[in-house]
JSON list of C-alpha atoms in Angstrom, two decimals:
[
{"chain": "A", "resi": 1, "resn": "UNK", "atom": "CA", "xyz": [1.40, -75.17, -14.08]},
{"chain": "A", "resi": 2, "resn": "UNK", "atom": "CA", "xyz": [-0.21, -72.03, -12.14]},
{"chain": "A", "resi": 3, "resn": "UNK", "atom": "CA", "xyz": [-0.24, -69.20, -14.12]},
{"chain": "A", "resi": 4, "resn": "UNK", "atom": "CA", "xyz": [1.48, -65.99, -13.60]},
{"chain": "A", "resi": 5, "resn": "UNK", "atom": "CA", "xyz": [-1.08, -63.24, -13.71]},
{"chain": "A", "resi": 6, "resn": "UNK", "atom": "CA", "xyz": [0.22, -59.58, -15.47]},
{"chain": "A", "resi": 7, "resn": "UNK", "atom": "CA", "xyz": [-1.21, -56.56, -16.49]},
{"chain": "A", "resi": 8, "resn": "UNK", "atom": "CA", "xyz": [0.62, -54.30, -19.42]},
{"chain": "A", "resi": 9, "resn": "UNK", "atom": "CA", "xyz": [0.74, -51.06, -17.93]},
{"chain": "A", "resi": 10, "resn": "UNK", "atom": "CA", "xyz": [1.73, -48.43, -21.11]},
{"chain": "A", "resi": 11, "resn": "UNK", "atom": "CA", "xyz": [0.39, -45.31, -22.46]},
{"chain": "A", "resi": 12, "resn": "UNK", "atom": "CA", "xyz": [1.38, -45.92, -25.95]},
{"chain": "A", "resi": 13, "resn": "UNK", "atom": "CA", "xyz": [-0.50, -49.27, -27.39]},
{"chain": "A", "resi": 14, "resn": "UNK", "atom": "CA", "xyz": [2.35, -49.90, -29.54]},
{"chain": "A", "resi": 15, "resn": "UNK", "atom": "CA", "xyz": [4.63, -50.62, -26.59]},
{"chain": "A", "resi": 16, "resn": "UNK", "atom": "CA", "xyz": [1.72, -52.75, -24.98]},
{"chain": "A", "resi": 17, "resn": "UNK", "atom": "CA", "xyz": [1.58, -54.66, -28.06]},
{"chain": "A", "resi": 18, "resn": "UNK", "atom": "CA", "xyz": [5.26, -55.76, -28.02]},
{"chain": "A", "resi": 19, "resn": "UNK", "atom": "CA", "xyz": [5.22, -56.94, -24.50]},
{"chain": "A", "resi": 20, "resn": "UNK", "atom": "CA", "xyz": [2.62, -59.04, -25.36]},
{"chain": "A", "resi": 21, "resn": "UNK", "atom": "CA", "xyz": [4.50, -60.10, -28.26]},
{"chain": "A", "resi": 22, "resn": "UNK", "atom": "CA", "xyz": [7.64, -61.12, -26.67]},
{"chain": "A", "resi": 23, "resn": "UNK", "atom": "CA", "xyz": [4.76, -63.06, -23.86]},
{"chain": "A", "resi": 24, "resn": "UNK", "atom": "CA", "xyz": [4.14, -65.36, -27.02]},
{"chain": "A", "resi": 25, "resn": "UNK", "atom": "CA", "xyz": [6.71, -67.34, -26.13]},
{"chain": "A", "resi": 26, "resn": "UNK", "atom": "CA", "xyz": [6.48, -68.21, -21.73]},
{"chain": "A", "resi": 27, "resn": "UNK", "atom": "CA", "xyz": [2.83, -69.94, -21.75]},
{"chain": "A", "resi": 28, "resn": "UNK", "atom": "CA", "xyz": [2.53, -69.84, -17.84]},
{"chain": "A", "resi": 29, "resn": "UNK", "atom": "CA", "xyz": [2.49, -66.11, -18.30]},
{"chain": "A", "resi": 30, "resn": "UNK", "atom": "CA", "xyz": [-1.27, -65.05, -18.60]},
{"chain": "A", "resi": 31, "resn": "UNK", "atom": "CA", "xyz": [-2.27, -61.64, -19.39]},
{"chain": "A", "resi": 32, "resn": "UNK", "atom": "CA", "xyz": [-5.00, -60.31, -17.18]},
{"chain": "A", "resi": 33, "resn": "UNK", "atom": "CA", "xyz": [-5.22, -56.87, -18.73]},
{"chain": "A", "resi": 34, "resn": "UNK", "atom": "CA", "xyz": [-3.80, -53.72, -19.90]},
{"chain": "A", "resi": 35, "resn": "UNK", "atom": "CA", "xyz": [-3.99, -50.01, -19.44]},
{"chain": "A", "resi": 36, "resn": "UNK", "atom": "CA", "xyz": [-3.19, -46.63, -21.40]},
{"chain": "A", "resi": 37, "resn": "UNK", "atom": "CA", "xyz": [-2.61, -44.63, -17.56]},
{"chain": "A", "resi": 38, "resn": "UNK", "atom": "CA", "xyz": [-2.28, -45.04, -13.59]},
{"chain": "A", "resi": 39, "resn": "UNK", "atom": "CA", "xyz": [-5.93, -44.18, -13.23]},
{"chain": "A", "resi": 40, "resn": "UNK", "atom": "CA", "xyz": [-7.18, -47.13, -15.71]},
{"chain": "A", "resi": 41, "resn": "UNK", "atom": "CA", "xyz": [-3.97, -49.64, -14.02]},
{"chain": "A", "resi": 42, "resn": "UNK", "atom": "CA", "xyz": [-5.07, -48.69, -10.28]},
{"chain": "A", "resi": 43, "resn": "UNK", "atom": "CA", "xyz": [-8.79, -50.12, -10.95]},
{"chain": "A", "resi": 44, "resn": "UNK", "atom": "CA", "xyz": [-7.69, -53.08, -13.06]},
{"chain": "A", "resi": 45, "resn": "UNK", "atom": "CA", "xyz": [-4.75, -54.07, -10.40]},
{"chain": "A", "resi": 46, "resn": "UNK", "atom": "CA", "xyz": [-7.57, -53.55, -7.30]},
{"chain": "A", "resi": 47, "resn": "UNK", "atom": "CA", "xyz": [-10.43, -55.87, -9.18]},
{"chain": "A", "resi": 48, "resn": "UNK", "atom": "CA", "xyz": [-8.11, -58.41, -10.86]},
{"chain": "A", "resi": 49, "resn": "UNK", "atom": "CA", "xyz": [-4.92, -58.49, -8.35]},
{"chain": "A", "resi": 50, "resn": "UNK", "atom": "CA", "xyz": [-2.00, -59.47, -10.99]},
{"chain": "A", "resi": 51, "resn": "UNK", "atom": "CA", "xyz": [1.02, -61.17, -9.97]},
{"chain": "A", "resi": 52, "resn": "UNK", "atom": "CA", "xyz": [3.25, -59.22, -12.06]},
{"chain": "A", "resi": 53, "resn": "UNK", "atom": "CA", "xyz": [2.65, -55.66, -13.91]},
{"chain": "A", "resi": 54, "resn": "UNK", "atom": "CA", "xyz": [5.37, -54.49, -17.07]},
{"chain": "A", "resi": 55, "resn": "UNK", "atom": "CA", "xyz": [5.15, -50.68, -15.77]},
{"chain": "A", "resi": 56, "resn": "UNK", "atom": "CA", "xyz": [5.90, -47.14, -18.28]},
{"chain": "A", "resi": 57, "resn": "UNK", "atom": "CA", "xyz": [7.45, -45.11, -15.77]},
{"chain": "A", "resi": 58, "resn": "UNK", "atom": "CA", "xyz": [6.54, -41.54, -17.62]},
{"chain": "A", "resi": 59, "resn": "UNK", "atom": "CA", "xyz": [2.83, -41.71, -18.57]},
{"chain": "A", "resi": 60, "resn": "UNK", "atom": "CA", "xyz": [0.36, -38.46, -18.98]},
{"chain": "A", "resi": 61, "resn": "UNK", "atom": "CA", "xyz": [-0.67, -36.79, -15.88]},
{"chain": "A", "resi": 62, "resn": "UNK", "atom": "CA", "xyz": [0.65, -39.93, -13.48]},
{"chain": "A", "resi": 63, "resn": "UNK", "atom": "CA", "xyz": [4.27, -41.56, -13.51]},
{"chain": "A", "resi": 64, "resn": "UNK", "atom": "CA", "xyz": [4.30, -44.68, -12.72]},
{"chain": "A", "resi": 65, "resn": "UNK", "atom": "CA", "xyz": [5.91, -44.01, -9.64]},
{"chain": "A", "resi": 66, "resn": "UNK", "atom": "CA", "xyz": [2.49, -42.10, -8.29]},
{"chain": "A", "resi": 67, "resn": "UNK", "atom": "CA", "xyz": [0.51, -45.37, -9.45]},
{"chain": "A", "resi": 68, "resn": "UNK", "atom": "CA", "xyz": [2.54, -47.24, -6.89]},
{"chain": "A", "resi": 69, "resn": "UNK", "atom": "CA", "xyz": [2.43, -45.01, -4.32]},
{"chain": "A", "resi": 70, "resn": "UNK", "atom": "CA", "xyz": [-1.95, -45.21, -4.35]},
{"chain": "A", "resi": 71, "resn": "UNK", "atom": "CA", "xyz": [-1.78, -48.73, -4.30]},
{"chain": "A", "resi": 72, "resn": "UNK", "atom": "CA", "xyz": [-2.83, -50.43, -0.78]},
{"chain": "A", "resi": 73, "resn": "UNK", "atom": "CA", "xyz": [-1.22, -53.71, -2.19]},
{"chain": "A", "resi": 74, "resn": "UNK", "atom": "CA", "xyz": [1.47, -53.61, -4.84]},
{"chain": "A", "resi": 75, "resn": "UNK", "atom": "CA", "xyz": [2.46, -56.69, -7.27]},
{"chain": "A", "resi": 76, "resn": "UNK", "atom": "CA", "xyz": [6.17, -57.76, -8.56]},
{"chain": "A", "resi": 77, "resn": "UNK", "atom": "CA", "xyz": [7.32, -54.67, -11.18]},
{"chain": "A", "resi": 78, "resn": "UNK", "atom": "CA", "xyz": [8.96, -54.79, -14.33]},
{"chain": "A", "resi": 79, "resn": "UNK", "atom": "CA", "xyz": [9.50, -51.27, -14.95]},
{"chain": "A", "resi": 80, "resn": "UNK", "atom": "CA", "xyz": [9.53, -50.54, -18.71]},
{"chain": "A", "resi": 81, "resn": "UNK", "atom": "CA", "xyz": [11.03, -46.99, -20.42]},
{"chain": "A", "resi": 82, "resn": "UNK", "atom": "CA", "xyz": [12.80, -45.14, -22.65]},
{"chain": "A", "resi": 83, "resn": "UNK", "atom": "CA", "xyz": [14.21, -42.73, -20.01]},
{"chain": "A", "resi": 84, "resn": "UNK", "atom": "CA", "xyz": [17.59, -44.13, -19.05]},
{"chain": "A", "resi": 85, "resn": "UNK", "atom": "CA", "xyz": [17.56, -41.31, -16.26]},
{"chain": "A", "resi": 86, "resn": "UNK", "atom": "CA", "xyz": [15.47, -43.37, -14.57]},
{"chain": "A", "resi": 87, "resn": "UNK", "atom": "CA", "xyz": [17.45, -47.01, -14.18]},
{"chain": "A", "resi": 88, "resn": "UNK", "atom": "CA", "xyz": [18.99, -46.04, -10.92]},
{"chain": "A", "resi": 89, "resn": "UNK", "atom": "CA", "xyz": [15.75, -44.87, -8.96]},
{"chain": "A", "resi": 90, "resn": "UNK", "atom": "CA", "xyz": [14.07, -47.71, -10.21]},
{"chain": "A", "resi": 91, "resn": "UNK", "atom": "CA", "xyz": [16.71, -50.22, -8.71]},
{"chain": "A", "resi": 92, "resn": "UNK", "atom": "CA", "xyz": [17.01, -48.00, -5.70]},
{"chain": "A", "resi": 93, "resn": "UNK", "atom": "CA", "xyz": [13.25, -49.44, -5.18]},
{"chain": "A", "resi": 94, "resn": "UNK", "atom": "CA", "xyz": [14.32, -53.23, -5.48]},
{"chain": "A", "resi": 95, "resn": "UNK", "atom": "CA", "xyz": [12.21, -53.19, -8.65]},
{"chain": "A", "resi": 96, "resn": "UNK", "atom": "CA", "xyz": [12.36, -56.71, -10.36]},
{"chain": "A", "resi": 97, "resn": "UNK", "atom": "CA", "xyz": [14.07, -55.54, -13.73]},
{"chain": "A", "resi": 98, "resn": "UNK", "atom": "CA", "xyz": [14.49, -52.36, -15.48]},
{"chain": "A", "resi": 99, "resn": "UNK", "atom": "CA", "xyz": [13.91, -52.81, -19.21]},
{"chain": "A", "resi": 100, "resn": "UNK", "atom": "CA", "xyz": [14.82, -50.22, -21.72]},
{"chain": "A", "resi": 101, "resn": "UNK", "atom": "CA", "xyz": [12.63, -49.75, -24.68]},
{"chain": "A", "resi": 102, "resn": "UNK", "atom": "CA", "xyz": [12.45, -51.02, -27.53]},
{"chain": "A", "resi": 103, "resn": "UNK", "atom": "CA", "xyz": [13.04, -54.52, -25.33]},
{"chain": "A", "resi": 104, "resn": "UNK", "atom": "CA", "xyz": [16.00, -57.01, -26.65]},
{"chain": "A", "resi": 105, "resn": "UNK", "atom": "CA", "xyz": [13.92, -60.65, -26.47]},
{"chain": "A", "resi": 106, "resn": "UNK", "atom": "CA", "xyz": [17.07, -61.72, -24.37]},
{"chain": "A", "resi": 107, "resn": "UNK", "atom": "CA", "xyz": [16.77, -59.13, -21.86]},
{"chain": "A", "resi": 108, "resn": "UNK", "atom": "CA", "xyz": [13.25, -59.93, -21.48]},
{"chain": "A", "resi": 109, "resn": "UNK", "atom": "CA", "xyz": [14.00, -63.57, -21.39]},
{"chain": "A", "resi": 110, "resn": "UNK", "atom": "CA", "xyz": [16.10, -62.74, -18.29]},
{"chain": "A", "resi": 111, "resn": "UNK", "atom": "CA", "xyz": [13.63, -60.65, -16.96]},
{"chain": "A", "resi": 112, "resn": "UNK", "atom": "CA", "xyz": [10.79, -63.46, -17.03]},
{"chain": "A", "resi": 113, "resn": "UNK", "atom": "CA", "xyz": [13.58, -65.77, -15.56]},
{"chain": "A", "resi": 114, "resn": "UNK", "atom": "CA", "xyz": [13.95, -63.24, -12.25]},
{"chain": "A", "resi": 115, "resn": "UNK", "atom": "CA", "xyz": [10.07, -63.21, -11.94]},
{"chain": "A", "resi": 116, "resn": "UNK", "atom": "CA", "xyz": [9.64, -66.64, -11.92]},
{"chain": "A", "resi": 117, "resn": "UNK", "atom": "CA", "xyz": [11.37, -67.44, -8.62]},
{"chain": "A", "resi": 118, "resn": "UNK", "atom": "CA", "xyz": [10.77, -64.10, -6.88]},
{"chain": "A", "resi": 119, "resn": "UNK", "atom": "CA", "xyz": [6.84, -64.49, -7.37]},
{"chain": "A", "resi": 120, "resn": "UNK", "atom": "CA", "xyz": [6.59, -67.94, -6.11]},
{"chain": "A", "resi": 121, "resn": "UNK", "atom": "CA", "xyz": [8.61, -66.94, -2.99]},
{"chain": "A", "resi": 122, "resn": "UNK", "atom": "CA", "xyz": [6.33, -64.11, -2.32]},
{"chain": "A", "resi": 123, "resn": "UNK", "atom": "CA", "xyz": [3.59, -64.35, 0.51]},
{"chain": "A", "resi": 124, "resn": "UNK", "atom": "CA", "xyz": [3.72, -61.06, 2.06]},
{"chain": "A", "resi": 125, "resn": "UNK", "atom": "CA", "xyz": [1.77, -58.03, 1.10]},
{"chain": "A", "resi": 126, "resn": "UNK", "atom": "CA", "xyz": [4.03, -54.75, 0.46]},
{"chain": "A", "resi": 127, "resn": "UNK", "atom": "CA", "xyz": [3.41, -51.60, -0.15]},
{"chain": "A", "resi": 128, "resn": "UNK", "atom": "CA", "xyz": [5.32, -48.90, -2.53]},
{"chain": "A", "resi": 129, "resn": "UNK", "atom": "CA", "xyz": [6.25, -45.56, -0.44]},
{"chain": "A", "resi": 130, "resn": "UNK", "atom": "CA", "xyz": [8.21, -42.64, -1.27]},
{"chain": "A", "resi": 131, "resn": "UNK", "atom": "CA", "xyz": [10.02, -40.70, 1.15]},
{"chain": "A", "resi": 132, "resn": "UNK", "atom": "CA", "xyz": [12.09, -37.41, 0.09]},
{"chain": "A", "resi": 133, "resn": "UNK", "atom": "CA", "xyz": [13.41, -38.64, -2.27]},
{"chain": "A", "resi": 134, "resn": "UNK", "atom": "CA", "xyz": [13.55, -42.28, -2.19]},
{"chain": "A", "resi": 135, "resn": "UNK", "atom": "CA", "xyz": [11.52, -44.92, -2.92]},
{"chain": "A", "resi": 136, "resn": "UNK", "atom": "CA", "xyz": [10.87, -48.09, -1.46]},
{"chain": "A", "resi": 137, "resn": "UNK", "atom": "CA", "xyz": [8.44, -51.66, -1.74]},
{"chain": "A", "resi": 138, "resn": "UNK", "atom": "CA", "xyz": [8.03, -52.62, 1.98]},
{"chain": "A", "resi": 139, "resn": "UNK", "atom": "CA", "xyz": [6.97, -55.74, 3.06]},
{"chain": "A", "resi": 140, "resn": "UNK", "atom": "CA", "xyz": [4.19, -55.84, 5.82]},
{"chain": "A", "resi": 141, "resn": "UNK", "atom": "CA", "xyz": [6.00, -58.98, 7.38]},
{"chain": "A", "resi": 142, "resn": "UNK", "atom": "CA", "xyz": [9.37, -56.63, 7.84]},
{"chain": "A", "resi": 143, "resn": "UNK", "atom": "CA", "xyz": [7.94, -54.00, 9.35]},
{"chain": "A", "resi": 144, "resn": "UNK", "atom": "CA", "xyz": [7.68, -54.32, 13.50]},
{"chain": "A", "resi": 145, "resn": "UNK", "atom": "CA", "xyz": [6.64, -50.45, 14.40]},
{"chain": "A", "resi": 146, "resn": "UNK", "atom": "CA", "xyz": [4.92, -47.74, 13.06]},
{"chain": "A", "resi": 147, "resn": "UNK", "atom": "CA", "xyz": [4.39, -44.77, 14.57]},
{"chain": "A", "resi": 148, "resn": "UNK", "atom": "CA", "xyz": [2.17, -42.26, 14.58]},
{"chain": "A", "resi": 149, "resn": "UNK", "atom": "CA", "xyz": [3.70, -38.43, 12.86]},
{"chain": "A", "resi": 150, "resn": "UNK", "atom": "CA", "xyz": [0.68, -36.08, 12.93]},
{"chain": "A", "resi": 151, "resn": "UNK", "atom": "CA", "xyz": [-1.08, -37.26, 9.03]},
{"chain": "A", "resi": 152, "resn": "UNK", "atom": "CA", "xyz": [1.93, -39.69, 8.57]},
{"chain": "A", "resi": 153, "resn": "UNK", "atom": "CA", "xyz": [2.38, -42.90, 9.96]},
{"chain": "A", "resi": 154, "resn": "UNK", "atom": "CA", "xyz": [6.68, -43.50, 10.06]},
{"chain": "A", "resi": 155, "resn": "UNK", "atom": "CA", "xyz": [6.71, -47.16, 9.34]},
{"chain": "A", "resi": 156, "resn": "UNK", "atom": "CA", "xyz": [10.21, -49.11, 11.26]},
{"chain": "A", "resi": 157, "resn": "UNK", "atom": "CA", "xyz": [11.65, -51.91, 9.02]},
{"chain": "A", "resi": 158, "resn": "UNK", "atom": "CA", "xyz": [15.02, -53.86, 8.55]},
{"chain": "A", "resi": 159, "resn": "UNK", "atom": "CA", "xyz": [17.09, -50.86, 10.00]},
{"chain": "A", "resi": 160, "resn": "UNK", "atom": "CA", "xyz": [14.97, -48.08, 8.00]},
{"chain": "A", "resi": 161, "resn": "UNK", "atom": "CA", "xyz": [12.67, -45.55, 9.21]},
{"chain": "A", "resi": 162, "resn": "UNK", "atom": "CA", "xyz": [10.11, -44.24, 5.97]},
{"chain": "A", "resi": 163, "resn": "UNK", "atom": "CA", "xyz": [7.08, -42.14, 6.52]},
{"chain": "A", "resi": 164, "resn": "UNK", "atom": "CA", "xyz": [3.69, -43.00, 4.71]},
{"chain": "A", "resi": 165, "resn": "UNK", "atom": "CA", "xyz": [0.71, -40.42, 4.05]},
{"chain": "A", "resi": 166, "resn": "UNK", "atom": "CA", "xyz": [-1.40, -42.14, 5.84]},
{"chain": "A", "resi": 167, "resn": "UNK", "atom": "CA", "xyz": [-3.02, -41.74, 9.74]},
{"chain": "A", "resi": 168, "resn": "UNK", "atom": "CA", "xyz": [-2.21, -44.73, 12.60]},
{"chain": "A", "resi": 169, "resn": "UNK", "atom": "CA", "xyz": [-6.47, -45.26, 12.37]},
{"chain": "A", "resi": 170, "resn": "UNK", "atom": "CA", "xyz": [-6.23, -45.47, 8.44]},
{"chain": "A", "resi": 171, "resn": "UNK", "atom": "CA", "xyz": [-3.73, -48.20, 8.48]},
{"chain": "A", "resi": 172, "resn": "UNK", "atom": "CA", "xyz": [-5.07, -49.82, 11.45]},
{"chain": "A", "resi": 173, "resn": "UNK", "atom": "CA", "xyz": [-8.67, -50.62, 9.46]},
{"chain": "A", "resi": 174, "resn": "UNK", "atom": "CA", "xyz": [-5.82, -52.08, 6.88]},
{"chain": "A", "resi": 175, "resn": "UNK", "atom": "CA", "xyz": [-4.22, -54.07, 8.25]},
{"chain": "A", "resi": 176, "resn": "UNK", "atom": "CA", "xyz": [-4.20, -57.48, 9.91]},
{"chain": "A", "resi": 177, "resn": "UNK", "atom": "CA", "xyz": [-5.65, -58.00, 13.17]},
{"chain": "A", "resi": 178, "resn": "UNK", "atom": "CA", "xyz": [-3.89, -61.28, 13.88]},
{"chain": "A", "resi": 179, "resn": "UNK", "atom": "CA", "xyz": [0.07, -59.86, 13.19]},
{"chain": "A", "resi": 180, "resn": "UNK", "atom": "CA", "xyz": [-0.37, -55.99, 14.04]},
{"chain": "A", "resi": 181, "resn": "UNK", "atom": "CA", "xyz": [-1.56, -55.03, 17.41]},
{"chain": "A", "resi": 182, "resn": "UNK", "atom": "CA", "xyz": [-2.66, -50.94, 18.55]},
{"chain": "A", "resi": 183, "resn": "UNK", "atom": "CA", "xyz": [-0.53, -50.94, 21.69]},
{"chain": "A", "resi": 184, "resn": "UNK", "atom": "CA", "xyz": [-1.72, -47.38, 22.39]},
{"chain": "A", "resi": 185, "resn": "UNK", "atom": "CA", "xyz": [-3.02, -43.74, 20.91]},
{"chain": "A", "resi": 186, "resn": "UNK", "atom": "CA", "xyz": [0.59, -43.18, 18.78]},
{"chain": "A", "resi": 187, "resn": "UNK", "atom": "CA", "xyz": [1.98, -47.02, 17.75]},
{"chain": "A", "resi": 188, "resn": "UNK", "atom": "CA", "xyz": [1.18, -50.30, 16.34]},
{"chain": "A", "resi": 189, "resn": "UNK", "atom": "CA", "xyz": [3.38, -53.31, 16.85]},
{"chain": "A", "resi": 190, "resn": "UNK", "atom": "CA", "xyz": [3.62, -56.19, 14.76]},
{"chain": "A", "resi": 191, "resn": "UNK", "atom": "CA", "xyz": [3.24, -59.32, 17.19]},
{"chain": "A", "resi": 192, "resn": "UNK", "atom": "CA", "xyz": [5.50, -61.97, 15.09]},
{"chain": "A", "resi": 193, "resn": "UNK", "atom": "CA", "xyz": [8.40, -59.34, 16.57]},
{"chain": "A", "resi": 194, "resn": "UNK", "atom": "CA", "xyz": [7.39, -59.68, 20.13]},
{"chain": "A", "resi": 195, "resn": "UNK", "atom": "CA", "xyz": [10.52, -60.53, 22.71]},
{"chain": "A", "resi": 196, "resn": "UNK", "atom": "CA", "xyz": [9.01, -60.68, 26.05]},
{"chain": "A", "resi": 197, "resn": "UNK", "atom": "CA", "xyz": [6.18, -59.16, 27.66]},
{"chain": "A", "resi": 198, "resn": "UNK", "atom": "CA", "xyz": [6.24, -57.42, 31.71]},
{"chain": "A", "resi": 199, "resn": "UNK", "atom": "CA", "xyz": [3.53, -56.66, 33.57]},
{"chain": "A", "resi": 200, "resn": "UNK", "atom": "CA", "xyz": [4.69, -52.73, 34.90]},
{"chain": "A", "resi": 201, "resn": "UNK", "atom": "CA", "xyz": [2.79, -50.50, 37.43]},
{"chain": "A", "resi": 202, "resn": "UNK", "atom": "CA", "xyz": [-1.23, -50.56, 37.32]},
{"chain": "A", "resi": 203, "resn": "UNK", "atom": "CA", "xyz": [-0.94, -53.73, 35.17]},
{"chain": "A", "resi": 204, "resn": "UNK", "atom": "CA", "xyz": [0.34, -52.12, 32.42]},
{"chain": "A", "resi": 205, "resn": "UNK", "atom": "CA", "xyz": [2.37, -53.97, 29.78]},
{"chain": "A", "resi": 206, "resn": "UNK", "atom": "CA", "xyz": [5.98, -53.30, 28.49]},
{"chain": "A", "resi": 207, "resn": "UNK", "atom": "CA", "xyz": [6.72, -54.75, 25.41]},
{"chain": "A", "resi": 208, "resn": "UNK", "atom": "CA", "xyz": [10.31, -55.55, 24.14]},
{"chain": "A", "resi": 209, "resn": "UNK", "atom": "CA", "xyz": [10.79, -56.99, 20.48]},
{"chain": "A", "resi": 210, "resn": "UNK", "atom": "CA", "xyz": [13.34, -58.96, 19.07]},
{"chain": "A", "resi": 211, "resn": "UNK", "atom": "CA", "xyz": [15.21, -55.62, 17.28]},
{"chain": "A", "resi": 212, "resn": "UNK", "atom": "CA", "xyz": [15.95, -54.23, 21.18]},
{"chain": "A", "resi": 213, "resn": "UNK", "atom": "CA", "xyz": [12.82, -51.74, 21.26]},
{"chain": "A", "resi": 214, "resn": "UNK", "atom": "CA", "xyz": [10.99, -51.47, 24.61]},
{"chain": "A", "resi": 215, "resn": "UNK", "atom": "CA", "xyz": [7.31, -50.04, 23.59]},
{"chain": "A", "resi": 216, "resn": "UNK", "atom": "CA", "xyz": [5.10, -49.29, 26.93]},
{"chain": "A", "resi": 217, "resn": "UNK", "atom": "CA", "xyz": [1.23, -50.99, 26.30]},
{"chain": "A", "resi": 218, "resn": "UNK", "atom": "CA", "xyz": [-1.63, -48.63, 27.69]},
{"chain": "A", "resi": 219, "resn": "UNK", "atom": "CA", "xyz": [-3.88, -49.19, 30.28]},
{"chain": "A", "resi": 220, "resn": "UNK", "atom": "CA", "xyz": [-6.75, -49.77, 28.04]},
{"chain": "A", "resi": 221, "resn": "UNK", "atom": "CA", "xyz": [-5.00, -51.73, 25.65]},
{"chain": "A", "resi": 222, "resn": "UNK", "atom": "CA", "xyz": [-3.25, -53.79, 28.02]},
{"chain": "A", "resi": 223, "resn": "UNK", "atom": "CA", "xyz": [-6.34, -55.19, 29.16]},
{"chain": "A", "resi": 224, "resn": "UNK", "atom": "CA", "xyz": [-7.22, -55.75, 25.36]},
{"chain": "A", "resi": 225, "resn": "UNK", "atom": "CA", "xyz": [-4.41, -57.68, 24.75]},
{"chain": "A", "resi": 226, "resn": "UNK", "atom": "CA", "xyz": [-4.05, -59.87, 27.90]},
{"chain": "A", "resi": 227, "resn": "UNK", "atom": "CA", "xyz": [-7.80, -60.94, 26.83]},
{"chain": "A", "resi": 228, "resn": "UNK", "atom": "CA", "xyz": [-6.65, -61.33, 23.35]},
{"chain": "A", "resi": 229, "resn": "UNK", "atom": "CA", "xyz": [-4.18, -64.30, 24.38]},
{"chain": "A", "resi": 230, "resn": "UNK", "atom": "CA", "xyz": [-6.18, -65.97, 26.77]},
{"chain": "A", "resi": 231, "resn": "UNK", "atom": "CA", "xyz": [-8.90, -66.62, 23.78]}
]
């Protein structure tokens, strides 16, 4: 049985100590670590990569909302709280489960059930990004543009358009070569979307994807990528 790795993520060790309670009883969930803030979660969930973290949403100094948002790659969530104020942004994120503390053992129970079959059918890596004032997990393997915005990078997904605090060159060291492709100084283009290729004036390359956008390839680039798919 492969075991579901999780990391307690709690400021108070009380309310660590009871999620690792009601654990007792689901033996394929293993419990990689735990941490008192964001700062202490961030370098545990970068070294040990968990499958799953149980997540305080108001900690000192960082929510658990701005622990998300550093992360480059960012497990399943279980959001855990006493703040009912907070149930509806959480779900507005497509969080796993919501539980309010203290935790009824069937409510977890249900919880564990949900993480079970979500976790085994996830391959892609996401990312957690706020935007005004909403708050999304976006998977790489939805998202077919992104665009550069000055410092921001506006990320194109599943009928959405979010912006992420982060340059086109940051991301492009990021992510990977073999789906996401620089077409030119302001986009990237995720290959698995591509439509149909032309050849346009000075060999250039239009690109249409399979959502109905028509992206124009650079000169530079063009060349890049016609030698990319002859290798």
């Amino acid at each position: 049985m492969k075991k579901i790795r999780i990391i307690i993520i709690d400021d108070e060790r009380t309310a660590r100590d009871e999620v690792k309670r009601l654990l007792d009883s689901f033996p394929d969930f293993e419990i990689a670590g735990e941490a008192r803030n964001a700062d202490e979660a961030r370098a545990l969930i970068e070294s040990l990569h968990p499958d799953l973290i149980f997540l305080d949403i108001q900690m000192p100094e960082k929510s658990g909302f701005d622990l998300l948002e550093s992360l480059d790659k960012v497990p399943q969530v279980i959001f855990t709280t006493a703040y009912d104020q907070y149930a509806v942004k959480a779900f507005e994120v497509s969080a796993l489960d919501y539980l309010m503390k203290p935790i009824r053992e069937e409510r977890f129970a249900k919880a564990v059930e949900q993480v079970r079959s979500k976790i085994v059918k996830q391959h892609a890596d996401r990312i957690f990004v706020k935007d005004r004032q909403q708050y999304y997990f976006v998977s790489w393997d939805k998202v077919y543009l992104i665009e550069s915005m000055d410092n921001y990078a506006r990320l194109f997904f599943e009928g959405k358009k979010v912006f992420l605090k982060s340059s086109l060159n940051q991301l492009e060291e990021k992510l990977d070569t073999a789906i996401f492709f620089r077409i030119n100084r302001a986009q990237i283009i995720n290959m698995q979307f591509i439509q149909n290729i032309a050849v346009a004036g000075n060999g250039r390359l239009n690109i249409t994807l399979s959502t109905g956008d028509v992206v124009k390839v650079s000169e530079r680039q063009s060349v890049r990528f016609k030698n990319m798919k002859r290798t």
